[in-house]
CSV table of C-alpha atoms in Angstrom, one decimal:
chain,number,residue,atom,x,y,z
A,966,MET,CA,10.2,18.0,14.9
A,967,ARG,CA,9.0,20.9,12.8
A,968,GLY,CA,11.7,20.1,10.1
A,969,PHE,CA,10.5,16.5,10.1
A,970,LYS,CA,6.9,17.5,9.6
A,971,ASN,CA,7.8,19.7,6.7
A,972,LEU,CA,9.7,16.8,5.1
A,973,PHE,CA,6.5,14.6,5.2
A,974,ILE,CA,3.9,17.2,4.1
A,975,ILE,CA,2.2,16.0,1.0
A,976,SER,CA,-1.4,15.4,-0.1
A,977,LEU,CA,-2.9,12.1,-0.8
A,978,LEU,CA,-3.6,13.3,-4.4
A,979,THR,CA,0.1,14.0,-4.9
A,980,MET,CA,0.9,10.5,-3.6
A,981,LEU,CA,-1.3,9.0,-6.2
A,982,LEU,CA,0.1,11.1,-8.9
A,983,SER,CA,3.6,10.0,-8.1
A,984,ALA,CA,2.5,6.4,-7.9
A,985,CYS,CA,1.3,6.2,-11.4
A,986,ASN,CA,1.4,8.7,-14.3
A,987,ASN,CA,-1.0,6.8,-16.5
A,988,PHE,CA,-3.9,8.9,-17.9
A,989,SER,CA,-6.5,8.1,-20.5
A,990,SER,CA,-9.5,9.7,-22.0
A,991,ILE,CA,-12.4,7.4,-22.9
A,992,LYS,CA,-15.2,8.5,-25.2
A,993,GLY,CA,-18.6,8.4,-23.4
A,994,CYS,CA,-17.2,8.7,-19.9
A,995,PRO,CA,-18.2,11.7,-17.7
A,996,ASP,CA,-14.5,12.2,-16.9
A,997,ALA,CA,-12.5,14.4,-19.2
A,998,VAL,CA,-9.3,12.5,-18.2
A,999,ILE,CA,-9.0,9.4,-16.0
A,1000,GLU,CA,-5.9,8.7,-13.9
A,1001,TRP,CA,-5.4,5.0,-13.3
A,1002,ILE,CA,-3.5,3.2,-10.5
A,1003,ASP,CA,-2.1,-0.2,-11.4
A,1004,ILE,CA,-4.5,-2.6,-9.6
A,1005,VAL,CA,-6.0,-6.0,-10.1
A,1006,MET,CA,-8.9,-7.8,-8.4
A,1007,ILE,CA,-9.1,-11.6,-7.8
A,1008,ASN,CA,-10.8,-13.7,-5.1
A,1009,ASP,CA,-12.7,-10.5,-3.9
A,1010,ILE,CA,-9.4,-8.8,-3.0
A,1011,LYS,CA,-8.1,-5.7,-4.7
A,1012,TYR,CA,-4.3,-5.6,-5.1
A,1013,GLN,CA,-2.1,-2.6,-6.0
A,1014,HIS,CA,1.3,-2.6,-7.7
A,1015,HIS,CA,3.6,-0.2,-6.0
A,1016,PHE,CA,5.9,1.7,-8.4
A,1017,THR,CA,9.4,2.1,-7.1
A,1018,GLU,CA,10.8,5.7,-7.0
A,1019,PRO,CA,13.9,6.4,-9.1
A,1020,SER,CA,15.8,7.2,-5.9
A,1021,ASP,CA,14.8,4.1,-4.0
A,1022,GLU,CA,17.5,1.7,-2.8
A,1023,VAL,CA,18.4,-1.0,-5.2
A,1024,THR,CA,17.0,-4.3,-4.0
A,1025,THR,CA,16.9,-7.8,-5.5
A,1026,ILE,CA,13.4,-9.3,-5.7
A,1027,SER,CA,13.4,-13.1,-5.5
A,1028,ILE,CA,10.0,-14.6,-6.0
A,1029,GLU,CA,8.6,-17.9,-7.3
A,1030,ASN,CA,5.2,-18.2,-8.8
A,1031,GLY,CA,2.8,-20.4,-6.9
A,1032,GLN,CA,-0.7,-21.6,-7.9
A,1033,GLU,CA,-2.6,-19.8,-10.7
A,1034,LEU,CA,-5.5,-18.0,-9.1
A,1035,GLY,CA,-7.2,-16.9,-12.3
A,1036,LYS,CA,-6.8,-14.7,-15.4
A,1037,VAL,CA,-7.5,-11.1,-16.2
A,1038,THR,CA,-10.8,-10.9,-18.0
A,1039,TYR,CA,-11.2,-7.1,-18.4
A,1040,LYS,CA,-8.6,-4.3,-19.0
A,1041,MET,CA,-10.1,-1.2,-17.5
A,1042,ALA,CA,-7.7,1.4,-19.0
A,1043,ASP,CA,-9.1,0.6,-22.4
A,1044,SER,CA,-12.8,1.1,-21.8
A,1045,ALA,CA,-13.9,1.6,-18.2
A,1046,CYS,CA,-15.0,4.9,-16.7
A,1047,SER,CA,-13.8,6.1,-13.3
A,1048,ASN,CA,-17.1,5.0,-11.7
A,1049,HIS,CA,-16.6,1.4,-12.8
A,1050,LYS,CA,-17.1,-1.1,-9.9
A,1051,MET,CA,-14.4,-3.6,-10.1
A,1052,LYS,CA,-15.1,-7.4,-10.0
A,1053,ASN,CA,-12.9,-10.4,-10.0
A,1054,GLY,CA,-10.7,-10.6,-13.1
A,1055,ASP,CA,-10.6,-6.8,-13.6
A,1056,ALA,CA,-7.3,-5.0,-14.0
A,1057,THR,CA,-6.3,-1.5,-15.0
A,1058,PHE,CA,-3.2,-2.2,-17.2
A,1059,LEU,CA,-2.8,-6.0,-17.4
A,1060,GLU,CA,-3.9,-7.5,-20.7
A,1061,GLU,CA,-6.9,-9.8,-20.9
A,1062,GLY,CA,-5.8,-13.4,-20.5
A,1063,THR,CA,-2.8,-12.5,-18.2
A,1064,PRO,CA,-2.5,-15.3,-15.5
A,1065,ILE,CA,-2.5,-14.2,-11.9
A,1066,TYR,CA,-0.4,-16.3,-9.5
A,1067,GLY,CA,0.2,-16.6,-5.8
A,1068,ILE,CA,3.8,-16.3,-4.6
A,1069,LYS,CA,5.4,-19.4,-2.9
A,1070,GLY,CA,5.9,-18.8,0.8
A,1071,TYR,CA,3.6,-15.9,0.9
A,1072,SER,CA,-0.2,-15.7,1.6
A,1073,THR,CA,-2.3,-14.8,-1.4
A,1074,SER,CA,-4.2,-12.6,1.1
A,1075,LEU,CA,-1.1,-10.4,1.0
A,1076,VAL,CA,0.5,-10.6,-2.4
A,1077,VAL,CA,0.0,-12.0,-5.9
A,1078,VAL,CA,2.1,-11.7,-9.1
A,1079,ALA,CA,1.1,-11.1,-12.7
A,1080,ASN,CA,3.2,-10.2,-15.8
A,1081,ASP,CA,6.3,-10.2,-13.5
A,1082,ARG,CA,4.7,-7.5,-11.3
A,1083,VAL,CA,3.9,-8.0,-7.6
A,1084,PHE,CA,0.6,-6.7,-6.4
A,1085,VAL,CA,-0.1,-6.1,-2.6
A,1086,ALA,CA,-3.5,-6.4,-1.0
A,1087,ASP,CA,-5.1,-3.0,-0.6
A,1088,THR,CA,-8.8,-3.8,-0.1
A,1089,ASN,CA,-10.4,-7.0,1.2
A,1090,ILE,CA,-14.1,-6.8,2.0
A,1091,LYS,CA,-13.9,-10.0,4.0
A,1092,ALA,CA,-11.1,-8.8,6.2
A,1093,LYS,CA,-12.0,-7.5,9.7
A,1094,THR,CA,-8.4,-6.9,11.0
A,1095,ALA,CA,-5.1,-5.6,9.6
A,1096,GLY,CA,-3.7,-9.1,10.0
A,1097,GLU,CA,-6.4,-10.5,7.7
A,1098,LEU,CA,-5.9,-7.7,5.1
A,1099,GLN,CA,-2.1,-7.8,5.1
A,1100,PRO,CA,-0.7,-10.9,7.0
A,1101,MET,CA,3.0,-9.8,7.2
A,1102,GLY,CA,4.4,-11.1,10.4
A,1103,GLU,CA,7.8,-12.9,10.0
A,1104,LEU,CA,7.8,-12.0,6.3
A,1105,VAL,CA,9.0,-8.4,6.9
A,1106,LYS,CA,12.7,-7.6,6.7
A,1107,ASN,CA,12.6,-3.9,7.5
A,1108,ILE,CA,10.3,-0.9,8.0
A,1109,TYR,CA,11.3,2.6,6.8
A,1110,PHE,CA,10.2,6.1,6.8
A,1111,GLU,CA,10.2,7.6,3.3
A,1112,SER,CA,11.0,11.1,2.1
A,1113,THR,CA,8.0,12.7,0.3
A,1114,GLN,CA,10.5,14.7,-1.8
A,1115,ASP,CA,12.0,11.9,-3.7
A,1116,GLY,CA,10.7,8.6,-2.2
A,1117,SER,CA,14.0,7.7,-0.7
A,1118,ARG,CA,14.4,6.0,2.7
A,1119,VAL,CA,15.3,8.4,5.4
A,1120,HIS,CA,15.1,6.2,8.5
A,1121,THR,CA,15.1,2.5,9.3
A,1122,PHE,CA,13.1,1.2,12.3
A,1123,SER,CA,15.1,-0.6,14.9
A,1124,GLN,CA,14.6,-4.4,15.0
A,1125,ALA,CA,12.9,-4.0,18.4
A,1126,SER,CA,10.4,-1.4,17.0
A,1127,LYS,CA,9.8,-3.5,13.9
A,1128,LYS,CA,8.9,-6.5,16.2
A,1129,ARG,CA,6.6,-4.3,18.3
A,1130,PHE,CA,4.9,-2.9,15.2
A,1131,LEU,CA,4.4,-6.4,13.6
A,1132,ASP,CA,3.2,-7.9,16.9
A,1133,ALA,CA,0.5,-5.1,17.2
A,1134,TRP,CA,-0.5,-5.2,13.5
A,1135,PRO,CA,-2.6,-8.5,13.3
A,1136,GLU,CA,-5.3,-7.4,15.8
A,1137,LEU,CA,-5.8,-3.9,14.6
A,1138,LYS,CA,-9.3,-3.2,13.4
A,1139,LEU,CA,-10.3,-2.0,10.0
A,1140,ASN,CA,-12.8,0.7,9.2
A,1141,ASP,CA,-14.5,1.8,5.9
A,1142,ILE,CA,-12.1,4.0,4.0
A,1143,GLN,CA,-14.9,6.2,2.5
A,1144,THR,CA,-16.3,6.8,6.0
A,1145,LEU,CA,-12.9,7.7,7.4
A,1146,ASN,CA,-12.3,10.1,4.5
A,1147,LYS,CA,-15.8,11.6,4.9
A,1148,ASP,CA,-15.2,12.2,8.6
A,1149,GLY,CA,-12.0,14.0,7.8
A,1150,LYS,CA,-9.7,11.3,9.3
A,1151,MET,CA,-7.5,11.5,6.2
A,1152,ASP,CA,-6.9,15.2,6.4
A,1153,GLY,CA,-3.6,16.7,7.4
A,1154,ASN,CA,-0.1,15.6,6.9
A,1155,PRO,CA,0.5,11.9,6.2
A,1156,ILE,CA,3.6,10.0,6.9
A,1157,PHE,CA,5.0,7.6,4.3
A,1158,MET,CA,6.2,4.3,5.6
A,1159,GLU,CA,7.8,1.5,3.5
A,1160,ILE,CA,7.5,-2.2,4.2
A,1161,GLU,CA,10.3,-4.4,2.8
A,1162,LEU,CA,9.5,-8.1,2.7
A,1163,LYS,CA,12.2,-10.7,2.9
A,1164,ASN,CA,11.9,-11.5,-0.8
A,1165,GLY,CA,12.7,-7.9,-1.7
A,1166,VAL,CA,9.2,-6.7,-2.5
A,1167,THR,CA,8.4,-3.3,-1.1
A,1168,PHE,CA,5.2,-1.3,-0.7
A,1169,ARG,CA,4.1,1.9,0.9
A,1170,GLU,CA,1.8,2.4,3.9
A,1171,VAL,CA,0.4,5.9,4.4
A,1172,TYR,CA,-0.2,6.9,8.0
A,1173,TRP,CA,-1.9,9.9,9.7
A,1174,ALA,CA,-0.4,10.3,13.1
A,1175,ASN,CA,-3.0,12.8,14.3
A,1176,PHE,CA,-5.8,10.2,13.9
A,1177,ASN,CA,-3.6,7.0,14.2
A,1178,ILE,CA,-4.9,5.5,11.0
A,1179,PHE,CA,-3.6,4.2,7.7
A,1180,SER,CA,-5.0,4.9,4.2
A,1181,ASN,CA,-6.2,1.3,3.9
A,1182,GLY,CA,-8.5,1.7,6.8
A,1183,VAL,CA,-6.3,0.1,9.5
A,1184,ILE,CA,-6.9,1.8,12.9
A,1185,GLY,CA,-3.8,1.9,15.1
A,1186,ASN,CA,-3.8,1.3,18.8
A,1187,GLU,CA,-1.7,2.9,21.6
A,1188,GLU,CA,1.1,0.3,21.2
A,1189,LEU,CA,1.5,1.1,17.5
A,1190,LYS,CA,1.3,4.8,17.9
A,1191,GLU,CA,4.0,4.6,20.6
A,1192,VAL,CA,6.3,2.7,18.3
A,1193,ILE,CA,5.9,5.1,15.4
A,1194,ASP,CA,6.3,8.2,17.7
A,1195,PHE,CA,9.5,6.7,19.1
A,1196,GLU,CA,11.0,6.1,15.7
A,1197,LEU,CA,9.9,9.6,14.6
A,1198,SER,CA,11.7,11.1,17.6
A,1199,ASN,CA,14.9,9.2,16.7
A,1200,LEU,CA,14.7,10.5,13.2
A,1201,THR,CA,14.8,14.1,14.3
A,1202,LYS,CA,17.9,13.6,16.6
């Protein structure tokens, strides 16, 4: 288990740095340099585009645009400071006027697409449960553990564990991310998990086993912790 823990030791800051190496310096902002993550906000939901690691498995993404949800009205990377409060139509890198679409067969509460990039729900102020934030269910093909050294997949959940995880997910409660961080619930060594949807889209969930929480504010229950602990034990064998 010690070797496994060493494999997954990484700070949240390092995770963000690896997710997006886009920096800008804007005159008049209190920040010397701003590091941006690729996000867009529409219908009161913030979505993040998850950059694939160079060593990730090659997967084919098959998506079909659904209904247009709106357009980008403000490109933050050009003029916003880091304390900018996002509103609908804001995006970090998407150009103003870029259409934002749903994806056919997938809830817009989970994913949208813009400029051929898929964005996954990260923050939804109206959501009270994990199922409302990220309604995955039967849409998930596989769940993996990722290496924090190169982002590669190091373990695949059994189909039985995947089912248990997804069965537990919808009713899990959400808590305020800032409160969790302030209370030290996001300290320690996170575990990186990758969710692969049936259309080939993948995204990362960051989990703290010692507090049984995810970086998006989802609070795990005993069933979920048992599933994750079981798969961790299989990884070290």
